[in-house]
mmCIF file with all atom_site columns, C-alpha atoms in Angstrom:
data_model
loop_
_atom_site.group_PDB
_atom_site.id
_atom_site.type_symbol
_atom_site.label_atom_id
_atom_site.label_alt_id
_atom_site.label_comp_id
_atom_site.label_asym_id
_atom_site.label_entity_id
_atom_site.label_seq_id
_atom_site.pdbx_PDB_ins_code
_atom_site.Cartn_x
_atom_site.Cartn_y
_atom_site.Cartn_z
_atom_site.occupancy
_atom_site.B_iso_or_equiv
_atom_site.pdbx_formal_charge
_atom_site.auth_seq_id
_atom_site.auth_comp_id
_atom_site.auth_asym_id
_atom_site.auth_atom_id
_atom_site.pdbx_PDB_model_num
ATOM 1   C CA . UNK A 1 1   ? -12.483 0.443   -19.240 1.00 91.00 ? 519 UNK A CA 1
ATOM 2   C CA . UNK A 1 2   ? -13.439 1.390   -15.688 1.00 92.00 ? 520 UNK A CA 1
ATOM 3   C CA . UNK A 1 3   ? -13.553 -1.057  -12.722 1.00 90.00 ? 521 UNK A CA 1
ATOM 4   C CA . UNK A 1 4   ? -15.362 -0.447  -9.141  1.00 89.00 ? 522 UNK A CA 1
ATOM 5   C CA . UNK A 1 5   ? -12.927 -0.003  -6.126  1.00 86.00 ? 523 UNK A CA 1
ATOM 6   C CA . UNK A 1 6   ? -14.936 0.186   -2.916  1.00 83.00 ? 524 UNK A CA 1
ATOM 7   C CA . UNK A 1 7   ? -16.893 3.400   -3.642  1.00 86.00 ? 525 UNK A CA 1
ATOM 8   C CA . UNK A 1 8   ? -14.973 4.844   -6.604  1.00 89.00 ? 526 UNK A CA 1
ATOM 9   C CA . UNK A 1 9   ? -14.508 4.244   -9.993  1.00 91.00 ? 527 UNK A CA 1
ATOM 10  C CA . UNK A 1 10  ? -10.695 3.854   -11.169 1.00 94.00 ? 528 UNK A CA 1
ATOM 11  C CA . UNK A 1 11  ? -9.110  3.134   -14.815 1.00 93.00 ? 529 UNK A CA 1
ATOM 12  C CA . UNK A 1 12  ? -8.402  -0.294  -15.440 1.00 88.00 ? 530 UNK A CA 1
ATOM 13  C CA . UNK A 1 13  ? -5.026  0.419   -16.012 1.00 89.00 ? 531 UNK A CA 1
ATOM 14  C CA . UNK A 1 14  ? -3.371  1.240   -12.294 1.00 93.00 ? 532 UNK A CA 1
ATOM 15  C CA . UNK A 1 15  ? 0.336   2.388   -11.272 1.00 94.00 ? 533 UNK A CA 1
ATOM 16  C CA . UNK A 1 16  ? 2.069   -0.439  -8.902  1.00 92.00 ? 534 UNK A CA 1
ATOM 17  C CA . UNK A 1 17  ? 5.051   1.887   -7.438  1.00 91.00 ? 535 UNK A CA 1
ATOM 18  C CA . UNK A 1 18  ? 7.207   -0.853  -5.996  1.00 87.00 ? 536 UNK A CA 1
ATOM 19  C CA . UNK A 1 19  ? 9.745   -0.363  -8.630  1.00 84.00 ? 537 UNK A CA 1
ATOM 20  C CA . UNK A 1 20  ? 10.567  2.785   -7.569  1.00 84.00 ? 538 UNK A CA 1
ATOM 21  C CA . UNK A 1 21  ? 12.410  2.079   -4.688  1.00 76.00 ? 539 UNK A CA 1
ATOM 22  C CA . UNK A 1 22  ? 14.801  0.593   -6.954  1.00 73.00 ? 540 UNK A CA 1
ATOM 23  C CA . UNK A 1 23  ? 15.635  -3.813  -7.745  1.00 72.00 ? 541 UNK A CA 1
ATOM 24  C CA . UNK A 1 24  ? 14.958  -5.287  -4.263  1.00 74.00 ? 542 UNK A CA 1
ATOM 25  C CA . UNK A 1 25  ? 12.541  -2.721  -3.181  1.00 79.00 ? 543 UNK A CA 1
ATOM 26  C CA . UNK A 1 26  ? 14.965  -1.197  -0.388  1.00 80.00 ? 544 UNK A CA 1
ATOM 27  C CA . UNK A 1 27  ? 17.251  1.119   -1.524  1.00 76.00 ? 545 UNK A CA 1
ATOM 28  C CA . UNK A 1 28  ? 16.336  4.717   -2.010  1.00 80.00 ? 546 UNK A CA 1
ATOM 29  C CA . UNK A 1 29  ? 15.641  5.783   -5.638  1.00 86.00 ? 547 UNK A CA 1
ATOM 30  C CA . UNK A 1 30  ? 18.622  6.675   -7.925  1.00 86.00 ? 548 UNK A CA 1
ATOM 31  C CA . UNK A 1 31  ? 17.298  9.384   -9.720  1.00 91.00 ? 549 UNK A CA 1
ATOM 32  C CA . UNK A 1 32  ? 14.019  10.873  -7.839  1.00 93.00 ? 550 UNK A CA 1
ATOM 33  C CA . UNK A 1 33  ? 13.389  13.638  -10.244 1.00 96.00 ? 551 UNK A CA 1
ATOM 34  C CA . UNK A 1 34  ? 13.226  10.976  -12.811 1.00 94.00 ? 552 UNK A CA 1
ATOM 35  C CA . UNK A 1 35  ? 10.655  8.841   -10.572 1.00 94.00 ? 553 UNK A CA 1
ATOM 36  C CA . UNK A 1 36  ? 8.832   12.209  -9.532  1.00 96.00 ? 554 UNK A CA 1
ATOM 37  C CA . UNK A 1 37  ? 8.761   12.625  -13.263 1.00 97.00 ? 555 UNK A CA 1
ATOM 38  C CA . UNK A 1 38  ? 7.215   8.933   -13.935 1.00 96.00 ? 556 UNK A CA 1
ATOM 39  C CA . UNK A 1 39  ? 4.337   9.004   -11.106 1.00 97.00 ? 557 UNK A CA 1
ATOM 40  C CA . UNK A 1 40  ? 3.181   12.917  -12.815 1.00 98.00 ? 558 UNK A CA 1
ATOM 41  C CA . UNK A 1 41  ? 3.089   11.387  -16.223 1.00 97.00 ? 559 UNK A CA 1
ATOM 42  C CA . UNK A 1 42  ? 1.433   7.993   -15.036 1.00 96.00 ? 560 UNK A CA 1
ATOM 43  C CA . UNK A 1 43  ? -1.293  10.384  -13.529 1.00 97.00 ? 561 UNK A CA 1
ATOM 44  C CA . UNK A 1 44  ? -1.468  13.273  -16.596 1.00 97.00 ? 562 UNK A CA 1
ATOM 45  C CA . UNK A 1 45  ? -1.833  9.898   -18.773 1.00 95.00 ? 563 UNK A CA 1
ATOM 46  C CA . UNK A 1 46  ? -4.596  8.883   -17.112 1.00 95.00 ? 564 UNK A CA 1
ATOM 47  C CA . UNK A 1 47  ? -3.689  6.522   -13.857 1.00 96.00 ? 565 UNK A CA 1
ATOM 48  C CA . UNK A 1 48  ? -5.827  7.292   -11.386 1.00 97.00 ? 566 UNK A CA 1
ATOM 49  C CA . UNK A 1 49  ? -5.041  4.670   -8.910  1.00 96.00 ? 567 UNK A CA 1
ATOM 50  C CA . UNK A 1 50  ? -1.146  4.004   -7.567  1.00 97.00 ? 568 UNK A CA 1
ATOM 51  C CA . UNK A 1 51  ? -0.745  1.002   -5.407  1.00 96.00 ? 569 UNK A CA 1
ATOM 52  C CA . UNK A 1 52  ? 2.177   1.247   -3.023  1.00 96.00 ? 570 UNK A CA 1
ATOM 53  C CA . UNK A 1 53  ? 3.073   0.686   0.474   1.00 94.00 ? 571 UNK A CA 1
ATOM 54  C CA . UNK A 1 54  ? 5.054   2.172   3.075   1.00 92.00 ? 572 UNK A CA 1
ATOM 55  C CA . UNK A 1 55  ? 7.510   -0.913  3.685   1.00 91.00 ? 573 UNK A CA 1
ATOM 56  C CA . UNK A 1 56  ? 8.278   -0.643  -0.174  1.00 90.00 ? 574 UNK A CA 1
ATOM 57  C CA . UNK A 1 57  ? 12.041  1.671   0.521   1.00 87.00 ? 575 UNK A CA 1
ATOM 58  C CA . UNK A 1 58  ? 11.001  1.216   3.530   1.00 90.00 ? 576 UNK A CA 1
ATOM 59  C CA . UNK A 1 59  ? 9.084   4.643   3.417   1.00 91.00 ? 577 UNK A CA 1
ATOM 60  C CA . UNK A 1 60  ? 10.833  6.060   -0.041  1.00 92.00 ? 578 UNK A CA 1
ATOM 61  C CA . UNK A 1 61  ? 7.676   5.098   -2.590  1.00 94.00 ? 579 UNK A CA 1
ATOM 62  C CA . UNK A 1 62  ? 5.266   7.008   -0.404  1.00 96.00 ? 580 UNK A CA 1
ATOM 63  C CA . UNK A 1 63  ? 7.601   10.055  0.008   1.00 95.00 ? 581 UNK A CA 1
ATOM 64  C CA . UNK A 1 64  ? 7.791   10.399  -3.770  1.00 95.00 ? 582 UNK A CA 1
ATOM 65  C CA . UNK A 1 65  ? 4.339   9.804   -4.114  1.00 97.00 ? 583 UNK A CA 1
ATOM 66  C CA . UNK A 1 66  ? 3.405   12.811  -1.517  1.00 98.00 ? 584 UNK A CA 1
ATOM 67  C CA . UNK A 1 67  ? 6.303   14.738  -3.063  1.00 98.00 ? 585 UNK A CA 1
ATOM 68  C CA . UNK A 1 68  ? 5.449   14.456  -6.524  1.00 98.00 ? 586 UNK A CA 1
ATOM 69  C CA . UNK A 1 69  ? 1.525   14.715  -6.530  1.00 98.00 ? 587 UNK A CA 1
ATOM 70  C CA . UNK A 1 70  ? 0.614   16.590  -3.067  1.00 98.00 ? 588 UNK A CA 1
ATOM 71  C CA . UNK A 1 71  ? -2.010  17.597  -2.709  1.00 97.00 ? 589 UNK A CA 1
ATOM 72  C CA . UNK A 1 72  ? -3.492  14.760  -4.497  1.00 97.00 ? 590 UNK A CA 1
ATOM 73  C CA . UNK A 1 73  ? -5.954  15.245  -7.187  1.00 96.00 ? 591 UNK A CA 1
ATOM 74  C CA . UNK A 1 74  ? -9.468  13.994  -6.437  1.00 93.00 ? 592 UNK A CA 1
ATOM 75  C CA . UNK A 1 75  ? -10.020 11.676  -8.874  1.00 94.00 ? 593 UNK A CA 1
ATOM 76  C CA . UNK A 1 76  ? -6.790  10.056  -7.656  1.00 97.00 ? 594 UNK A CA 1
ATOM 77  C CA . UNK A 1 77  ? -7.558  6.782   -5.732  1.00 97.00 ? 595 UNK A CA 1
ATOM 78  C CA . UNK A 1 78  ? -4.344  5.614   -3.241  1.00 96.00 ? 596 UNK A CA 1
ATOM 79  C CA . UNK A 1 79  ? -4.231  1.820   -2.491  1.00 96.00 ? 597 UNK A CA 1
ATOM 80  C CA . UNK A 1 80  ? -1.522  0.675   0.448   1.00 97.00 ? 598 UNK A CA 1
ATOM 81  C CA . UNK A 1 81  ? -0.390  -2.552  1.726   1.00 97.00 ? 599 UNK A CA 1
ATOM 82  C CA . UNK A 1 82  ? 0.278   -3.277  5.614   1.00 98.00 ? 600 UNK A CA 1
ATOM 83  C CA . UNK A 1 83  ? 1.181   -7.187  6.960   1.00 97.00 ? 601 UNK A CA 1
ATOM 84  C CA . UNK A 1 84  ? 4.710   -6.975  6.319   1.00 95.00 ? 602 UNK A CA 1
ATOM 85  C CA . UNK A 1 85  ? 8.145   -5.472  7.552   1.00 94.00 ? 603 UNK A CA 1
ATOM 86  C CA . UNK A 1 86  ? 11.809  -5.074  5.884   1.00 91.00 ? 604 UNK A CA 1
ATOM 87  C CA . UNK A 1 87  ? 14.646  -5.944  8.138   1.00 90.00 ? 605 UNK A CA 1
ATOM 88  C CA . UNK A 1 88  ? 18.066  -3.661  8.132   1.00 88.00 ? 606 UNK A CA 1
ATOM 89  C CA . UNK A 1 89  ? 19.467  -6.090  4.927   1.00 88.00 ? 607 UNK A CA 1
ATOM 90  C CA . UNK A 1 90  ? 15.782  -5.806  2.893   1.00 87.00 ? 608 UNK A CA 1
ATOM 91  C CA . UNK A 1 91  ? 14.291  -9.005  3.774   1.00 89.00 ? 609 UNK A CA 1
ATOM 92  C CA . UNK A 1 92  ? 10.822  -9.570  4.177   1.00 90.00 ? 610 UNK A CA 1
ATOM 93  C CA . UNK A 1 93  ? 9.231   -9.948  7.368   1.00 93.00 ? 611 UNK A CA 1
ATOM 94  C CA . UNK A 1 94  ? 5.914   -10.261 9.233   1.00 95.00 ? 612 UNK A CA 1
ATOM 95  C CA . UNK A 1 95  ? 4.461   -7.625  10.781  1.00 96.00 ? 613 UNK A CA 1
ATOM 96  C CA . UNK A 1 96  ? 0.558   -8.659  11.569  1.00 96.00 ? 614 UNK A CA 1
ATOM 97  C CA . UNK A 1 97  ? 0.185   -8.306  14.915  1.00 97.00 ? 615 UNK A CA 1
ATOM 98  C CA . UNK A 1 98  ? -2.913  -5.807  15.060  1.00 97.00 ? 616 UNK A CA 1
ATOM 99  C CA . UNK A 1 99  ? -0.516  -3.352  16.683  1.00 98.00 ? 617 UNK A CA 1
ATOM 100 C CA . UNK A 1 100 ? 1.626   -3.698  13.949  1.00 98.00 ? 618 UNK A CA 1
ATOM 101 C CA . UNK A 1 101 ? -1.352  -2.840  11.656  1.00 98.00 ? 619 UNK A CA 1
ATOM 102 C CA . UNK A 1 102 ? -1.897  -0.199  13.477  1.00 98.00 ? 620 UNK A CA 1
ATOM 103 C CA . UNK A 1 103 ? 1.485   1.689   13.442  1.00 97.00 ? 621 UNK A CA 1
ATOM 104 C CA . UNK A 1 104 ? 1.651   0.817   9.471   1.00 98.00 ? 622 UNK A CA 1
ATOM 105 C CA . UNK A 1 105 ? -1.676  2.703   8.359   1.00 98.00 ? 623 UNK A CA 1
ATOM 106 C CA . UNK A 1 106 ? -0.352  5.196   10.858  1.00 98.00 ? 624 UNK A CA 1
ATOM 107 C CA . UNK A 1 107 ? 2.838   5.577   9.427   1.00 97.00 ? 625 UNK A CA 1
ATOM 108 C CA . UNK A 1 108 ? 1.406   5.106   5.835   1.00 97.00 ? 626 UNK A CA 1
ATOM 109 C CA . UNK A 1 109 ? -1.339  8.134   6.158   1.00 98.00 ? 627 UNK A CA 1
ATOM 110 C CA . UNK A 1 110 ? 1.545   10.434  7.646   1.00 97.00 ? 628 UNK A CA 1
ATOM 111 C CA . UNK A 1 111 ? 3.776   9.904   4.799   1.00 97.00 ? 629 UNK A CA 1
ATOM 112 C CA . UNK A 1 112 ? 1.412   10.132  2.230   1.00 98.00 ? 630 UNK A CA 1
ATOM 113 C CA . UNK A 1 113 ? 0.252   13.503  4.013   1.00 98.00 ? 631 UNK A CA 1
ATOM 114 C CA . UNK A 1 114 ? -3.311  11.654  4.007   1.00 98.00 ? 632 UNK A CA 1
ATOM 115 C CA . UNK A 1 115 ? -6.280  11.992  6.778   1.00 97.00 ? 633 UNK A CA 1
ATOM 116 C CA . UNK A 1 116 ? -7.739  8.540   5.249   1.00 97.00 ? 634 UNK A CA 1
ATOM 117 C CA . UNK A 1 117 ? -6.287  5.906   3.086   1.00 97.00 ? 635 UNK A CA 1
ATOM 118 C CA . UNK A 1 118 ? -8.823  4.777   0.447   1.00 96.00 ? 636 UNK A CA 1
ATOM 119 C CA . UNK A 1 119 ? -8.008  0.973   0.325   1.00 96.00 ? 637 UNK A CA 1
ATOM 120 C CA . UNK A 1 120 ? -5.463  -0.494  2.927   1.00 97.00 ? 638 UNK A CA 1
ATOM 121 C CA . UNK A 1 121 ? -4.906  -4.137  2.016   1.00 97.00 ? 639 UNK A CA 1
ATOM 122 C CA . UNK A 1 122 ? -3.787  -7.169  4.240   1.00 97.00 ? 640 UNK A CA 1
ATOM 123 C CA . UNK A 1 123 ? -1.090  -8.867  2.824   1.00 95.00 ? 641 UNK A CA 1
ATOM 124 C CA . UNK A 1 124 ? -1.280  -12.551 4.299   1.00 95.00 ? 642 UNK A CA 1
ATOM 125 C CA . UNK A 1 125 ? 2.694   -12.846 5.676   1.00 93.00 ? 643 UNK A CA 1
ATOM 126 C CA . UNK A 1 126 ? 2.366   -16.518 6.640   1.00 91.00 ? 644 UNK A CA 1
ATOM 127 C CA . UNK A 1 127 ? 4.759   -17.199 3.843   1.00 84.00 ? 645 UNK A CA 1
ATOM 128 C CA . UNK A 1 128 ? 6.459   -14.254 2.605   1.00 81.00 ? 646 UNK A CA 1
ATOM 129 C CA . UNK A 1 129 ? 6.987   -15.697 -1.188  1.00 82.00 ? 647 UNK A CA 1
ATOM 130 C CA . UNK A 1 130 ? 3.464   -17.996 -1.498  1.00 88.00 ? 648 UNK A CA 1
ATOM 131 C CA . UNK A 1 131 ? -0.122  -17.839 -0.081  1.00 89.00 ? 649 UNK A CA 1
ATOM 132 C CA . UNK A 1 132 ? -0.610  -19.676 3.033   1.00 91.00 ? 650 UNK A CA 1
ATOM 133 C CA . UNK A 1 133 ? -3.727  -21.161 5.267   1.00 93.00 ? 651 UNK A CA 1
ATOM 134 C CA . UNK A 1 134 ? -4.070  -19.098 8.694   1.00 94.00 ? 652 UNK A CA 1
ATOM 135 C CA . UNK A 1 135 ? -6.335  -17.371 10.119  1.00 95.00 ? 653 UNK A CA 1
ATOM 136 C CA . UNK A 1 136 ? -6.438  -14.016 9.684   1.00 96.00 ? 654 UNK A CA 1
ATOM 137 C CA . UNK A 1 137 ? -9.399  -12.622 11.996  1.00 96.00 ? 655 UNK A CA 1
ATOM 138 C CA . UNK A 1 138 ? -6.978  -10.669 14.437  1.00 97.00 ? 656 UNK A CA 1
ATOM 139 C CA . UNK A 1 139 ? -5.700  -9.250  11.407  1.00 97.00 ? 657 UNK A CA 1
ATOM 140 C CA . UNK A 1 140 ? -9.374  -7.932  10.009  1.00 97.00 ? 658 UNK A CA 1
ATOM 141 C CA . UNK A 1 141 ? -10.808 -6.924  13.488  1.00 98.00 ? 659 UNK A CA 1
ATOM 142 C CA . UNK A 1 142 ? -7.722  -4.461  14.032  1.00 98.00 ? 660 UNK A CA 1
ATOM 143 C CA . UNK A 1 143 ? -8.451  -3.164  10.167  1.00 98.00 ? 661 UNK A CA 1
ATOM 144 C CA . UNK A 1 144 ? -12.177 -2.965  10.929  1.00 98.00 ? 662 UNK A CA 1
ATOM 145 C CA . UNK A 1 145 ? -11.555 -0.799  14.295  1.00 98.00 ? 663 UNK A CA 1
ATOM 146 C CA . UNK A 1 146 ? -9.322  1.609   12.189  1.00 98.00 ? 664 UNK A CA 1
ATOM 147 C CA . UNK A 1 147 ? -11.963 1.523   9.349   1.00 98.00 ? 665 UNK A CA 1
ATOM 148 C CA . UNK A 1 148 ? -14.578 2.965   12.474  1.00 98.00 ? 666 UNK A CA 1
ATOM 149 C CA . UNK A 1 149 ? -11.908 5.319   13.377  1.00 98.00 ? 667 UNK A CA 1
ATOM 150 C CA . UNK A 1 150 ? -12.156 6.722   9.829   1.00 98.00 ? 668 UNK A CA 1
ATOM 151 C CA . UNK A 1 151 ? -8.675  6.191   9.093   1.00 98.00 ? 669 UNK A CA 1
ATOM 152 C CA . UNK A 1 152 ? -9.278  3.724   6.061   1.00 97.00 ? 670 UNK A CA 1
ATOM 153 C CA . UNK A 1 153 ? -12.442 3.268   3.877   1.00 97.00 ? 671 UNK A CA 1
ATOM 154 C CA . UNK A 1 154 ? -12.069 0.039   2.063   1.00 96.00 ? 672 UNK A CA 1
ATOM 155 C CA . UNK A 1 155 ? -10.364 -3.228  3.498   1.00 97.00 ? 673 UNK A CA 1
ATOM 156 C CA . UNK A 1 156 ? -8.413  -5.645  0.904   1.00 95.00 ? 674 UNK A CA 1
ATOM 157 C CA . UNK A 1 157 ? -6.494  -8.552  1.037   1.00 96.00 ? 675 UNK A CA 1
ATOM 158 C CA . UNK A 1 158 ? -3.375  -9.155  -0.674  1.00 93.00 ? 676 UNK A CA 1
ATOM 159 C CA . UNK A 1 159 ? -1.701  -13.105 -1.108  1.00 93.00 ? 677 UNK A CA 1
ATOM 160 C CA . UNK A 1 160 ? -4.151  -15.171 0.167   1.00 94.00 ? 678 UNK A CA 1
ATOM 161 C CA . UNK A 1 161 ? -5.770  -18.056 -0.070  1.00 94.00 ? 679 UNK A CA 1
ATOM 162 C CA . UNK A 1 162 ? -9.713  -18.942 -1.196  1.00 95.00 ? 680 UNK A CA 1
ATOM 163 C CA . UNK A 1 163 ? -10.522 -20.196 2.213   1.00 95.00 ? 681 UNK A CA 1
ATOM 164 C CA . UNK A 1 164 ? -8.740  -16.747 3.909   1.00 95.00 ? 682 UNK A CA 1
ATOM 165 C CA . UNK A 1 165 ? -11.246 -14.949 2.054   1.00 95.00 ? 683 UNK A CA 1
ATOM 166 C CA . UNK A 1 166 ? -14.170 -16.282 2.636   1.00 95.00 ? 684 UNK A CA 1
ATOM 167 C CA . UNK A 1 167 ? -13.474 -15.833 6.169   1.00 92.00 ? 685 UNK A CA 1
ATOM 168 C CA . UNK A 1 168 ? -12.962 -12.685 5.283   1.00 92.00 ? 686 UNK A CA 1
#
């Protein structure tokens, strides 16, 4: 079964990498060879979208990702998530300011060794562990200006709310 993202078509079954960084999602991996290993197979099996995000390590799930299948396949559809920050112990934070947005699709196409990030989605950081009501306009305009600076195609959202997205 196939399923539209944006303009491409991807499997229904996907590869979320936030595993790989390890329980707690901020330690770097314990046996990369092994996760290099699990991210070729995912994709010879038939993934072809990954969902990751550069604060998931922070950084390490996109450097195995670039390590293990660079350069990418074309039929290979990369998904990121940007809103959110770790702190030096691995706790969540917000990170939404539209300069903050900025800097993490920045940091997120350099290491993925990408020109343009297919989907980037907003991940609402009101309340790190539940959705939460806010606005999230300054949010959208900065994705929308990088979106006309060609540096992401497709804008999601990610732990929202019903009302955030119709406003969206």
């Amino acid at each position: 079964m196939t399923y539209q993202l944006g303009d491409r078509v991807v499997n229904r079954l996907g590869y979320g990498d936030m595993q790989l960084a390890r329980p707690g999602v901020f330690v770097p991996v314990k046996d990369e060879a092994r996760a290099i290993r699990v991210l070729r197979d995912a994709v010879a099996a038939g993934v072809n979208h990954i969902d990751t995000s550069d604060f998931y390590g922070p950084h390490e799930t996109n450097r195995l990702i670039r390590k293990a299948l660079h350069p990418y396949p074309q039929e290979l559809c990369i998904v990121t998530k940007v809103g959110a920050r770790r702190d030096d112990k691995g706790g969540w934070l917000p990170a939404m300011e539209p300069e903050a947005l900025t800097q993490a699709v920045e940091d997120n196409l350099r290491h993925l060794g990408l020109d343009v990030i297919e989907v980037v989605k907003l991940r609402s950081m009101f309340n790190a562990a539940k959705q939460k009501e806010g606005s999230l306009e300054p949010q959208l305009a900065a994705l929308l200006e990088l979106q006309s600076r060609g540096l992401i195609r497709h804008i999601g959202l990610s732990n929202v709310t019903q009302q955030q997205i119709a406003e969206a």
